[in-house]
Amino acid sequence: IRFSQHWSIEMTNFTEVVKSKVISAINDFSMLSNVDNVVVGFSGGADSLCLLHLLKMLENDFSYIVTAAHLNHGIRGDEAERDQNFCRAFCEQNNIPFYTRNIDCVSLASVNGETIEECGRRERYAFFNSVCSDNCCKIATAHNSNDNAETVIFNLCRGSALKGVCGI
């Protein structure tokens, strides 16, 4: 019992510290000025789950509506289905509007003569933009500097041209 009480206190403190840092960043960079809607790219991974949860917590403070958008690229089979179902259930439990779309990224990439990664990124942002219904909408993704470094290294190892070395 002591451990769980201590853990709960630690998590509360951690949540408040993270929430405070997010509020500071939003204010310092005017990220949500004149915004009615925030569409979160929600993969179901830890980063996007944390982002969605935090933005939902701040909904009333900044007077916007948070929405989740999940794109199933059709690449990872049952695992992708589980992610999609998790995202849907999380949003239902937390009263978050949820939009999802399924695509065949491998076929689309082949037809368009692009890599699967390029196709996935293009389709993802086209989907996010379609969920953004007006000019007073922002798209939020949980990409971080590690994601960018990973993309650059991956592309360099593949022998990418200059465009691919730029990362995300």
GROMACS .gro file of N, CA and C in nm:
model
  504
    1ILE      N    1   0.085  -0.120   0.000
    1ILE     CA    2   0.000   0.000   0.000
    1ILE      C    3   0.088   0.125   0.000
    2ARG      N    4   0.194   0.125   0.078
    2ARG     CA    5   0.281   0.242   0.081
    2ARG      C    6   0.340   0.270  -0.057
    3PHE      N    7   0.382   0.162  -0.124
    3PHE     CA    8   0.442   0.180  -0.255
    3PHE      C    9   0.343   0.243  -0.352
    4SER      N   10   0.221   0.191  -0.354
    4SER     CA   11   0.122   0.244  -0.449
    4SER      C   12   0.087   0.389  -0.415
    5GLN      N   13   0.081   0.423  -0.286
    5GLN     CA   14   0.054   0.562  -0.250
    5GLN      C   15   0.171   0.651  -0.294
    6HIS      N   16   0.293   0.604  -0.271
    6HIS     CA   17   0.412   0.679  -0.312
    6HIS      C   18   0.414   0.694  -0.465
    7TRP      N   19   0.384   0.585  -0.534
    7TRP     CA   20   0.383   0.587  -0.681
    7TRP      C   21   0.280   0.687  -0.731
    8SER      N   22   0.163   0.688  -0.668
    8SER     CA   23   0.058   0.781  -0.708
    8SER      C   24   0.103   0.925  -0.689
    9ILE      N   25   0.170   0.954  -0.577
    9ILE     CA   26   0.220   1.089  -0.551
    9ILE      C   27   0.326   1.126  -0.654
   10GLU      N   28   0.417   1.032  -0.683
   10GLU     CA   29   0.522   1.057  -0.781
   10GLU      C   30   0.461   1.085  -0.919
   11MET      N   31   0.363   1.006  -0.961
   11MET     CA   32   0.300   1.026  -1.091
   11MET      C   33   0.226   1.159  -1.096
   12THR      N   34   0.161   1.197  -0.987
   12THR     CA   35   0.091   1.325  -0.982
   12THR      C   36   0.192   1.438  -1.000
   13ASN      N   37   0.304   1.432  -0.929
   13ASN     CA   38   0.407   1.534  -0.942
   13ASN      C   39   0.463   1.536  -1.084
   14PHE      N   40   0.490   1.420  -1.140
   14PHE     CA   41   0.543   1.411  -1.275
   14PHE      C   42   0.445   1.472  -1.374
   15THR      N   43   0.318   1.436  -1.360
   15THR     CA   44   0.215   1.487  -1.450
   15THR      C   45   0.207   1.638  -1.441
   16GLU      N   46   0.212   1.692  -1.322
   16GLU     CA   47   0.206   1.838  -1.305
   16GLU      C   48   0.327   1.907  -1.364
   17VAL      N   49   0.445   1.846  -1.350
   17VAL     CA   50   0.567   1.905  -1.408
   17VAL      C   51   0.557   1.906  -1.560
   18VAL      N   52   0.516   1.795  -1.618
   18VAL     CA   53   0.503   1.786  -1.763
   18VAL      C   54   0.396   1.884  -1.812
   19LYS      N   55   0.284   1.886  -1.744
   19LYS     CA   56   0.174   1.977  -1.781
   19LYS      C   57   0.222   2.122  -1.778
   20SER      N   58   0.297   2.158  -1.675
   20SER     CA   59   0.350   2.293  -1.662
   20SER      C   60   0.444   2.327  -1.778
   21LYS      N   61   0.530   2.232  -1.816
   21LYS     CA   62   0.623   2.255  -1.928
   21LYS      C   63   0.547   2.270  -2.060
   22VAL      N   64   0.443   2.191  -2.078
   22VAL     CA   65   0.363   2.201  -2.200
   22VAL      C   66   0.293   2.336  -2.206
   23ILE      N   67   0.235   2.380  -2.096
   23ILE     CA   68   0.169   2.511  -2.091
   23ILE      C   69   0.269   2.621  -2.122
   24SER      N   70   0.388   2.613  -2.065
   24SER     CA   71   0.490   2.714  -2.092
   24SER      C   72   0.527   2.718  -2.240
   25ALA      N   73   0.546   2.601  -2.301
   25ALA     CA   74   0.582   2.595  -2.443
   25ALA      C   75   0.468   2.651  -2.529
   26ILE      N   76   0.345   2.615  -2.497
   26ILE     CA   77   0.229   2.665  -2.572
   26ILE      C   78   0.224   2.817  -2.565
   27ASN      N   79   0.245   2.871  -2.445
   27ASN     CA   80   0.241   3.017  -2.429
   27ASN      C   81   0.363   3.085  -2.491
   28ASP      N   82   0.482   3.031  -2.468
   28ASP     CA   83   0.605   3.094  -2.519
   28ASP      C   84   0.607   3.103  -2.671
   29PHE      N   85   0.552   3.003  -2.737
   29PHE     CA   86   0.556   2.999  -2.884
   29PHE      C   87   0.420   3.029  -2.947
   30SER      N   88   0.324   3.076  -2.867
   30SER     CA   89   0.190   3.109  -2.917
   30SER      C   90   0.134   2.997  -3.005
   31MET      N   91   0.148   2.876  -2.959
   31MET     CA   92   0.112   2.759  -3.039
   31MET      C   93  -0.039   2.745  -3.059
   32LEU      N   94  -0.118   2.793  -2.967
   32LEU     CA   95  -0.262   2.772  -2.976
   32LEU      C   96  -0.340   2.902  -2.978
   33SER      N   97  -0.278   3.008  -3.028
   33SER     CA   98  -0.348   3.136  -3.041
   33SER      C   99  -0.455   3.124  -3.150
   34ASN      N  100  -0.575   3.167  -3.118
   34ASN     CA  101  -0.687   3.167  -3.214
   34ASN      C  102  -0.714   3.028  -3.272
   35VAL      N  103  -0.707   2.927  -3.191
   35VAL     CA  104  -0.729   2.790  -3.236
   35VAL      C  105  -0.858   2.737  -3.175
   36ASP      N  106  -0.944   2.682  -3.260
   36ASP     CA  107  -1.067   2.620  -3.212
   36ASP      C  108  -1.055   2.469  -3.200
   37ASN      N  109  -0.971   2.410  -3.287
   37ASN     CA  110  -0.957   2.264  -3.290
   37ASN      C  111  -0.810   2.225  -3.298
   38VAL      N  112  -0.776   2.116  -3.229
   38VAL     CA  113  -0.642   2.058  -3.239
   38VAL      C  114  -0.660   1.912  -3.277
   39VAL      N  115  -0.607   1.875  -3.394
   39VAL     CA  116  -0.612   1.737  -3.441
   39VAL      C  117  -0.478   1.673  -3.406
   40VAL      N  118  -0.485   1.569  -3.325
   40VAL     CA  119  -0.364   1.498  -3.282
   40VAL      C  120  -0.345   1.374  -3.367
   41GLY      N  121  -0.227   1.361  -3.428
   41GLY     CA  122  -0.191   1.239  -3.498
   41GLY      C  123  -0.167   1.131  -3.394
   42PHE      N  124  -0.258   1.034  -3.386
   42PHE     CA  125  -0.259   0.937  -3.276
   42PHE      C  126  -0.229   0.797  -3.327
   43SER      N  127  -0.104   0.755  -3.311
   43SER     CA  128  -0.063   0.621  -3.355
   43SER      C  129  -0.098   0.514  -3.252
   44GLY      N  130  -0.112   0.555  -3.127
   44GLY     CA  131  -0.132   0.460  -3.019
   44GLY      C  132  -0.004   0.432  -2.943
   45GLY      N  133   0.108   0.486  -2.992
   45GLY     CA  134   0.236   0.472  -2.923
   45GLY      C  135   0.243   0.565  -2.803
   46ALA      N  136   0.347   0.547  -2.723
   46ALA     CA  137   0.361   0.624  -2.598
   46ALA      C  138   0.366   0.774  -2.622
   47ASP      N  139   0.440   0.817  -2.724
   47ASP     CA  140   0.454   0.961  -2.749
   47ASP      C  141   0.321   1.027  -2.785
   48SER      N  142   0.249   0.966  -2.882
   48SER     CA  143   0.123   1.028  -2.924
   48SER      C  144   0.015   1.013  -2.816
   49LEU      N  145   0.020   0.905  -2.739
   49LEU     CA  146  -0.075   0.888  -2.628
   49LEU      C  147  -0.054   0.997  -2.524
   50CYS      N  148   0.071   1.025  -2.491
   50CYS     CA  149   0.102   1.130  -2.393
   50CYS      C  150   0.056   1.266  -2.446
   51LEU      N  151   0.086   1.295  -2.572
   51LEU     CA  152   0.044   1.422  -2.632
   51LEU      C  153  -0.107   1.438  -2.630
   52LEU      N  154  -0.178   1.335  -2.674
   52LEU     CA  155  -0.323   1.341  -2.677
   52LEU      C  156  -0.380   1.361  -2.538
   53HIS      N  157  -0.329   1.287  -2.442
   53HIS     CA  158  -0.376   1.297  -2.303
   53HIS      C  159  -0.353   1.439  -2.248
   54LEU      N  160  -0.233   1.492  -2.270
   54LEU     CA  161  -0.202   1.627  -2.221
   54LEU      C  162  -0.289   1.733  -2.288
   55LEU      N  163  -0.304   1.724  -2.418
   55LEU     CA  164  -0.387   1.823  -2.487
   55LEU      C  165  -0.534   1.813  -2.446
   56LYS      N  166  -0.580   1.693  -2.416
   56LYS     CA  167  -0.717   1.677  -2.366
   56LYS      C  168  -0.730   1.741  -2.228
   57MET      N  169  -0.627   1.724  -2.143
   57MET     CA  170  -0.629   1.784  -2.009
   57MET      C  171  -0.636   1.937  -2.017
   58LEU      N  172  -0.577   1.994  -2.121
   58LEU     CA  173  -0.567   2.140  -2.132
   58LEU      C  174  -0.678   2.202  -2.216
   59GLU      N  175  -0.770   2.120  -2.263
   59GLU     CA  176  -0.877   2.165  -2.353
   59GLU      C  177  -0.950   2.289  -2.300
   60ASN      N  178  -0.993   2.284  -2.177
   60ASN     CA  179  -1.070   2.396  -2.120
   60ASN      C  180  -0.983   2.518  -2.094
   61ASP      N  181  -0.856   2.496  -2.058
   61ASP     CA  182  -0.765   2.608  -2.029
   61ASP      C  183  -0.741   2.694  -2.153
   62PHE      N  184  -0.738   2.631  -2.271
   62PHE     CA  185  -0.707   2.703  -2.394
   62PHE      C  186  -0.827   2.715  -2.488
   63SER      N  187  -0.941   2.664  -2.448
   63SER     CA  188  -1.067   2.677  -2.523
   63SER      C  189  -1.060   2.623  -2.666
   64TYR      N  190  -1.017   2.501  -2.679
   64TYR     CA  191  -1.018   2.432  -2.808
   64TYR      C  192  -1.081   2.295  -2.788
   65ILE      N  193  -1.107   2.227  -2.898
   65ILE     CA  194  -1.155   2.089  -2.894
   65ILE      C  195  -1.045   2.002  -2.951
   66VAL      N  196  -1.008   1.899  -2.878
   66VAL     CA  197  -0.905   1.807  -2.927
   66VAL      C  198  -0.973   1.689  -2.996
   67THR      N  199  -0.914   1.650  -3.107
   67THR     CA  200  -0.963   1.539  -3.189
   67THR      C  201  -0.845   1.448  -3.220
   68ALA      N  202  -0.870   1.319  -3.229
   68ALA     CA  203  -0.763   1.223  -3.262
   68ALA      C  204  -0.783   1.171  -3.404
   69ALA      N  205  -0.671   1.157  -3.476
   69ALA     CA  206  -0.674   1.103  -3.612
   69ALA      C  207  -0.573   0.990  -3.621
   70HIS      N  208  -0.620   0.872  -3.660
   70HIS     CA  209  -0.534   0.753  -3.669
   70HIS      C  210  -0.539   0.697  -3.810
   71LEU      N  211  -0.421   0.682  -3.871
   71LEU     CA  212  -0.412   0.625  -4.005
   71LEU      C  213  -0.349   0.487  -3.996
   72ASN      N  214  -0.423   0.387  -4.044
   72ASN     CA  215  -0.372   0.250  -4.053
   72ASN      C  216  -0.313   0.234  -4.192
   73HIS      N  217  -0.181   0.222  -4.199
   73HIS     CA  218  -0.110   0.217  -4.327
   73HIS      C  219  -0.125   0.084  -4.401
   74GLY      N  220  -0.183  -0.016  -4.335
   74GLY     CA  221  -0.203  -0.146  -4.399
   74GLY      C  222  -0.073  -0.223  -4.416
   75ILE      N  223   0.023  -0.199  -4.328
   75ILE     CA  224   0.155  -0.263  -4.341
   75ILE      C  225   0.177  -0.371  -4.236
   76ARG      N  226   0.127  -0.351  -4.115
   76ARG     CA  227   0.163  -0.440  -4.003
   76ARG      C  228   0.053  -0.538  -3.963
   77GLY      N  229  -0.044  -0.562  -4.047
   77GLY     CA  230  -0.145  -0.666  -4.026
   77GLY      C  231  -0.219  -0.655  -3.895
   78ASP      N  232  -0.223  -0.766  -3.820
   78ASP     CA  233  -0.299  -0.772  -3.694
   78ASP      C  234  -0.250  -0.672  -3.591
   79GLU      N  235  -0.120  -0.648  -3.589
   79GLU     CA  236  -0.065  -0.552  -3.493
   79GLU      C  237  -0.123  -0.412  -3.518
   80ALA      N  238  -0.134  -0.375  -3.643
   80ALA     CA  239  -0.191  -0.244  -3.678
   80ALA      C  240  -0.339  -0.238  -3.640
   81GLU      N  241  -0.410  -0.349  -3.660
   81GLU     CA  242  -0.552  -0.356  -3.620
   81GLU      C  243  -0.566  -0.337  -3.469
   82ARG      N  244  -0.476  -0.400  -3.393
   82ARG     CA  245  -0.480  -0.385  -3.246
   82ARG      C  246  -0.454  -0.239  -3.208
   83ASP      N  247  -0.357  -0.175  -3.274
   83ASP     CA  248  -0.329  -0.034  -3.247
   83ASP      C  249  -0.452   0.052  -3.276
   84GLN      N  250  -0.514   0.027  -3.389
   84GLN     CA  251  -0.633   0.103  -3.429
   84GLN      C  252  -0.746   0.084  -3.328
   85ASN      N  253  -0.768  -0.040  -3.285
   85ASN     CA  254  -0.873  -0.068  -3.186
   85ASN      C  255  -0.841  -0.003  -3.052
   86PHE      N  256  -0.712  -0.005  -3.013
   86PHE     CA  257  -0.671   0.060  -2.888
   86PHE      C  258  -0.701   0.210  -2.896
   87CYS      N  259  -0.663   0.272  -3.007
   87CYS     CA  260  -0.685   0.416  -3.024
   87CYS      C  261  -0.833   0.450  -3.017
   88ARG      N  262  -0.914   0.371  -3.085
   88ARG     CA  263  -1.059   0.393  -3.084
   88ARG      C  264  -1.114   0.382  -2.941
   89ALA      N  265  -1.076   0.277  -2.870
   89ALA     CA  266  -1.125   0.255  -2.733
   89ALA      C  267  -1.078   0.366  -2.639
   90PHE      N  268  -0.953   0.407  -2.651
   90PHE     CA  269  -0.901   0.514  -2.565
   90PHE      C  270  -0.983   0.642  -2.586
   91CYS      N  271  -1.010   0.674  -2.711
   91CYS     CA  272  -1.085   0.796  -2.742
   91CYS      C  273  -1.229   0.786  -2.692
   92GLU      N  274  -1.290   0.670  -2.708
   92GLU     CA  275  -1.426   0.651  -2.656
   92GLU      C  276  -1.429   0.669  -2.505
   93GLN      N  277  -1.333   0.611  -2.436
   93GLN     CA  278  -1.328   0.620  -2.289
   93GLN      C  279  -1.302   0.762  -2.240
   94ASN      N  280  -1.235   0.842  -2.323
   94ASN     CA  281  -1.197   0.977  -2.281
   94ASN      C  282  -1.274   1.087  -2.353
   95ASN      N  283  -1.383   1.047  -2.419
   95ASN     CA  284  -1.471   1.143  -2.486
   95ASN      C  285  -1.395   1.234  -2.583
   96ILE      N  286  -1.313   1.171  -2.667
   96ILE     CA  287  -1.234   1.242  -2.767
   96ILE      C  288  -1.286   1.200  -2.905
   97PRO      N  289  -1.328   1.295  -2.988
   97PRO     CA  290  -1.368   1.259  -3.124
   97PRO      C  291  -1.254   1.184  -3.194
   98PHE      N  292  -1.288   1.078  -3.265
   98PHE     CA  293  -1.187   0.990  -3.324
   98PHE      C  294  -1.217   0.967  -3.472
   99TYR      N  295  -1.116   0.991  -3.554
   99TYR     CA  296  -1.126   0.965  -3.697
   99TYR      C  297  -1.018   0.866  -3.735
  100THR      N  298  -1.054   0.773  -3.823
  100THR     CA  299  -0.955   0.675  -3.867
  100THR      C  300  -0.975   0.646  -4.014
  101ARG      N  301  -0.867   0.606  -4.078
  101ARG     CA  302  -0.872   0.569  -4.219
  101ARG      C  303  -0.773   0.455  -4.241
  102ASN      N  304  -0.810   0.363  -4.328
  102ASN     CA  305  -0.722   0.253  -4.367
  102ASN      C  306  -0.677   0.274  -4.511
  103ILE      N  307  -0.547   0.254  -4.536
  103ILE     CA  308  -0.494   0.264  -4.672
  103ILE      C  309  -0.404   0.144  -4.700
  104ASP      N  310  -0.373   0.125  -4.825
  104ASP     CA  311  -0.274   0.024  -4.865
  104ASP      C  312  -0.150   0.101  -4.909
  105CYS      N  313  -0.065   0.133  -4.813
  105CYS     CA  314   0.050   0.219  -4.836
  105CYS      C  315   0.149   0.156  -4.934
  106VAL      N  316   0.166   0.025  -4.929
  106VAL     CA  317   0.261  -0.042  -5.019
  106VAL      C  318   0.218  -0.023  -5.164
  107SER      N  319   0.091  -0.046  -5.192
  107SER     CA  320   0.040  -0.030  -5.329
  107SER      C  321   0.045   0.116  -5.373
  108LEU      N  322   0.005   0.207  -5.286
  108LEU     CA  323   0.008   0.350  -5.320
  108LEU      C  324   0.150   0.397  -5.350
  109ALA      N  325   0.245   0.352  -5.270
  109ALA     CA  326   0.384   0.391  -5.291
  109ALA      C  327   0.433   0.340  -5.426
  110SER      N  328   0.397   0.218  -5.459
  110SER     CA  329   0.438   0.159  -5.586
  110SER      C  330   0.379   0.236  -5.704
  111VAL      N  331   0.252   0.268  -5.696
  111VAL     CA  332   0.183   0.341  -5.803
  111VAL      C  333   0.244   0.481  -5.821
  112ASN      N  334   0.279   0.545  -5.709
  112ASN     CA  335   0.329   0.682  -5.713
  112ASN      C  336   0.481   0.690  -5.729
  113GLY      N  337   0.550   0.575  -5.731
  113GLY     CA  338   0.695   0.574  -5.747
  113GLY      C  339   0.769   0.639  -5.632
  114GLU      N  340   0.724   0.612  -5.511
  114GLU     CA  341   0.787   0.670  -5.393
  114GLU      C  342   0.814   0.560  -5.290
  115THR      N  343   0.893   0.592  -5.189
  115THR     CA  344   0.918   0.494  -5.084
  115THR      C  345   0.793   0.480  -4.998
  116ILE      N  346   0.785   0.372  -4.925
  116ILE     CA  347   0.672   0.350  -4.835
  116ILE      C  348   0.669   0.460  -4.729
  117GLU      N  349   0.787   0.501  -4.680
  117GLU     CA  350   0.794   0.606  -4.579
  117GLU      C  351   0.740   0.739  -4.633
  118GLU      N  352   0.780   0.774  -4.756
  118GLU     CA  353   0.732   0.899  -4.817
  118GLU      C  354   0.580   0.893  -4.838
  119CYS      N  355   0.533   0.782  -4.887
  119CYS     CA  356   0.390   0.765  -4.910
  119CYS      C  357   0.313   0.774  -4.778
  120GLY      N  358   0.363   0.705  -4.676
  120GLY     CA  359   0.297   0.707  -4.545
  120GLY      C  360   0.288   0.847  -4.489
  121ARG      N  361   0.397   0.922  -4.500
  121ARG     CA  362   0.398   1.060  -4.449
  121ARG      C  363   0.300   1.147  -4.527
  122ARG      N  364   0.304   1.137  -4.659
  122ARG     CA  365   0.214   1.217  -4.744
  122ARG      C  366   0.067   1.185  -4.714
  123GLU      N  367   0.035   1.057  -4.707
  123GLU     CA  368  -0.103   1.015  -4.679
  123GLU      C  369  -0.147   1.055  -4.539
  124ARG      N  370  -0.056   1.043  -4.444
  124ARG     CA  371  -0.087   1.078  -4.305
  124ARG      C  372  -0.126   1.226  -4.296
  125TYR      N  373  -0.044   1.313  -4.354
  125TYR     CA  374  -0.074   1.456  -4.344
  125TYR      C  375  -0.194   1.496  -4.428
  126ALA      N  376  -0.216   1.430  -4.539
  126ALA     CA  377  -0.339   1.456  -4.617
  126ALA      C  378  -0.461   1.419  -4.533
  127PHE      N  379  -0.453   1.307  -4.462
  127PHE     CA  380  -0.563   1.265  -4.375
  127PHE      C  381  -0.583   1.365  -4.261
  128PHE      N  382  -0.473   1.404  -4.194
  128PHE     CA  383  -0.484   1.500  -4.084
  128PHE      C  384  -0.547   1.630  -4.134
  129ASN      N  385  -0.504   1.676  -4.250
  129ASN     CA  386  -0.560   1.800  -4.306
  129ASN      C  387  -0.708   1.785  -4.339
  130SER      N  388  -0.750   1.666  -4.382
  130SER     CA  389  -0.892   1.644  -4.412
  130SER      C  390  -0.977   1.646  -4.284
  131VAL      N  391  -0.916   1.609  -4.172
  131VAL     CA  392  -0.988   1.613  -4.044
  131VAL      C  393  -0.997   1.757  -3.993
  132CYS      N  394  -0.894   1.838  -4.023
  132CYS     CA  395  -0.898   1.981  -3.989
  132CYS      C  396  -1.001   2.047  -4.078
  133SER      N  397  -1.109   2.090  -4.021
  133SER     CA  398  -1.221   2.138  -4.101
  133SER      C  399  -1.215   2.287  -4.134
  134ASP      N  400  -1.129   2.362  -4.067
  134ASP     CA  401  -1.127   2.506  -4.091
  134ASP      C  402  -0.989   2.564  -4.068
  135ASN      N  403  -0.976   2.695  -4.086
  135ASN     CA  404  -0.848   2.763  -4.069
  135ASN      C  405  -0.808   2.778  -3.923
  136CYS      N  406  -0.902   2.760  -3.832
  136CYS     CA  407  -0.873   2.774  -3.689
  136CYS      C  408  -0.838   2.639  -3.628
  137CYS      N  409  -0.765   2.559  -3.703
  137CYS     CA  410  -0.731   2.424  -3.661
  137CYS      C  411  -0.580   2.405  -3.670
  138LYS      N  412  -0.523   2.333  -3.574
  138LYS     CA  413  -0.381   2.298  -3.575
  138LYS      C  414  -0.369   2.146  -3.573
  139ILE      N  415  -0.261   2.098  -3.632
  139ILE     CA  416  -0.228   1.956  -3.629
  139ILE      C  417  -0.112   1.939  -3.533
  140ALA      N  418  -0.125   1.845  -3.440
  140ALA     CA  419  -0.019   1.817  -3.343
  140ALA      C  420   0.029   1.674  -3.361
  141THR      N  421   0.160   1.659  -3.374
  141THR     CA  422   0.220   1.525  -3.380
  141THR      C  423   0.323   1.515  -3.269
  142ALA      N  424   0.351   1.395  -3.230
  142ALA     CA  425   0.442   1.371  -3.118
  142ALA      C  426   0.583   1.337  -3.167
  143HIS      N  427   0.622   1.392  -3.281
  143HIS     CA  428   0.759   1.369  -3.328
  143HIS      C  429   0.856   1.441  -3.238
  144ASN      N  430   0.974   1.383  -3.222
  144ASN     CA  431   1.076   1.448  -3.142
  144ASN      C  432   1.211   1.438  -3.214
  145SER      N  433   1.314   1.497  -3.157
  145SER     CA  434   1.444   1.500  -3.224
  145SER      C  435   1.500   1.359  -3.247
  146ASN      N  436   1.467   1.264  -3.161
  146ASN     CA  437   1.512   1.126  -3.183
  146ASN      C  438   1.450   1.068  -3.310
  147ASP      N  439   1.323   1.100  -3.336
  147ASP     CA  440   1.257   1.052  -3.458
  147ASP      C  441   1.328   1.107  -3.581
  148ASN      N  442   1.364   1.234  -3.577
  148ASN     CA  443   1.430   1.297  -3.689
  148ASN      C  444   1.569   1.236  -3.711
  149ALA      N  445   1.645   1.219  -3.603
  149ALA     CA  446   1.779   1.161  -3.614
  149ALA      C  447   1.770   1.019  -3.668
  150GLU      N  448   1.674   0.943  -3.620
  150GLU     CA  449   1.655   0.806  -3.667
  150GLU      C  450   1.626   0.803  -3.817
  151THR      N  451   1.542   0.894  -3.864
  151THR     CA  452   1.509   0.900  -4.006
  151THR      C  453   1.631   0.935  -4.090
  152VAL      N  454   1.710   1.032  -4.044
  152VAL     CA  455   1.830   1.072  -4.117
  152VAL      C  456   1.929   0.955  -4.126
  153ILE      N  457   1.953   0.889  -4.014
  153ILE     CA  458   2.047   0.775  -4.012
  153ILE      C  459   1.997   0.662  -4.101
  154PHE      N  460   1.869   0.631  -4.091
  154PHE     CA  461   1.810   0.526  -4.174
  154PHE      C  462   1.828   0.560  -4.322
  155ASN      N  463   1.798   0.683  -4.358
  155ASN     CA  464   1.809   0.725  -4.498
  155ASN      C  465   1.954   0.724  -4.547
  156LEU      N  466   2.047   0.765  -4.462
  156LEU     CA  467   2.188   0.761  -4.499
  156LEU      C  468   2.235   0.617  -4.524
  157CYS      N  469   2.194   0.527  -4.437
  157CYS     CA  470   2.232   0.386  -4.451
  157CYS      C  471   2.175   0.325  -4.579
  158ARG      N  472   2.060   0.374  -4.620
  158ARG     CA  473   1.997   0.325  -4.743
  158ARG      C  474   2.062   0.385  -4.867
  159GLY      N  475   2.148   0.486  -4.848
  159GLY     CA  476   2.211   0.550  -4.963
  159GLY      C  477   2.122   0.656  -5.024
  160SER      N  478   2.047   0.725  -4.941
  160SER     CA  479   1.950   0.824  -4.986
  160SER      C  480   2.019   0.942  -5.055
  161ALA      N  481   1.946   1.007  -5.143
  161ALA     CA  482   1.990   1.132  -5.202
  161ALA      C  483   1.977   1.244  -5.098
  162LEU      N  484   2.017   1.363  -5.134
  162LEU     CA  485   2.016   1.477  -5.042
  162LEU      C  486   1.878   1.501  -4.981
  163LYS      N  487   1.773   1.487  -5.060
  163LYS     CA  488   1.635   1.507  -5.011
  163LYS      C  489   1.605   1.415  -4.893
  164GLY      N  490   1.646   1.289  -4.901
  164GLY     CA  491   1.617   1.192  -4.796
  164GLY      C  492   1.697   1.213  -4.670
  165VAL      N  493   1.813   1.279  -4.683
  165VAL     CA  494   1.898   1.303  -4.566
  165VAL      C  495   1.839   1.412  -4.476
  166CYS      N  496   1.746   1.488  -4.528
  166CYS     CA  497   1.688   1.599  -4.453
  166CYS      C  498   1.603   1.555  -4.335
  167GLY      N  499   1.561   1.430  -4.331
  167GLY     CA  500   1.481   1.381  -4.219
  167GLY      C  501   1.334   1.416  -4.233
  168ILE      N  502   1.267   1.424  -4.119
  168ILE     CA  503   1.124   1.450  -4.123
  168ILE      C  504   1.098   1.598  -4.104
   0.00000   0.00000   0.00000
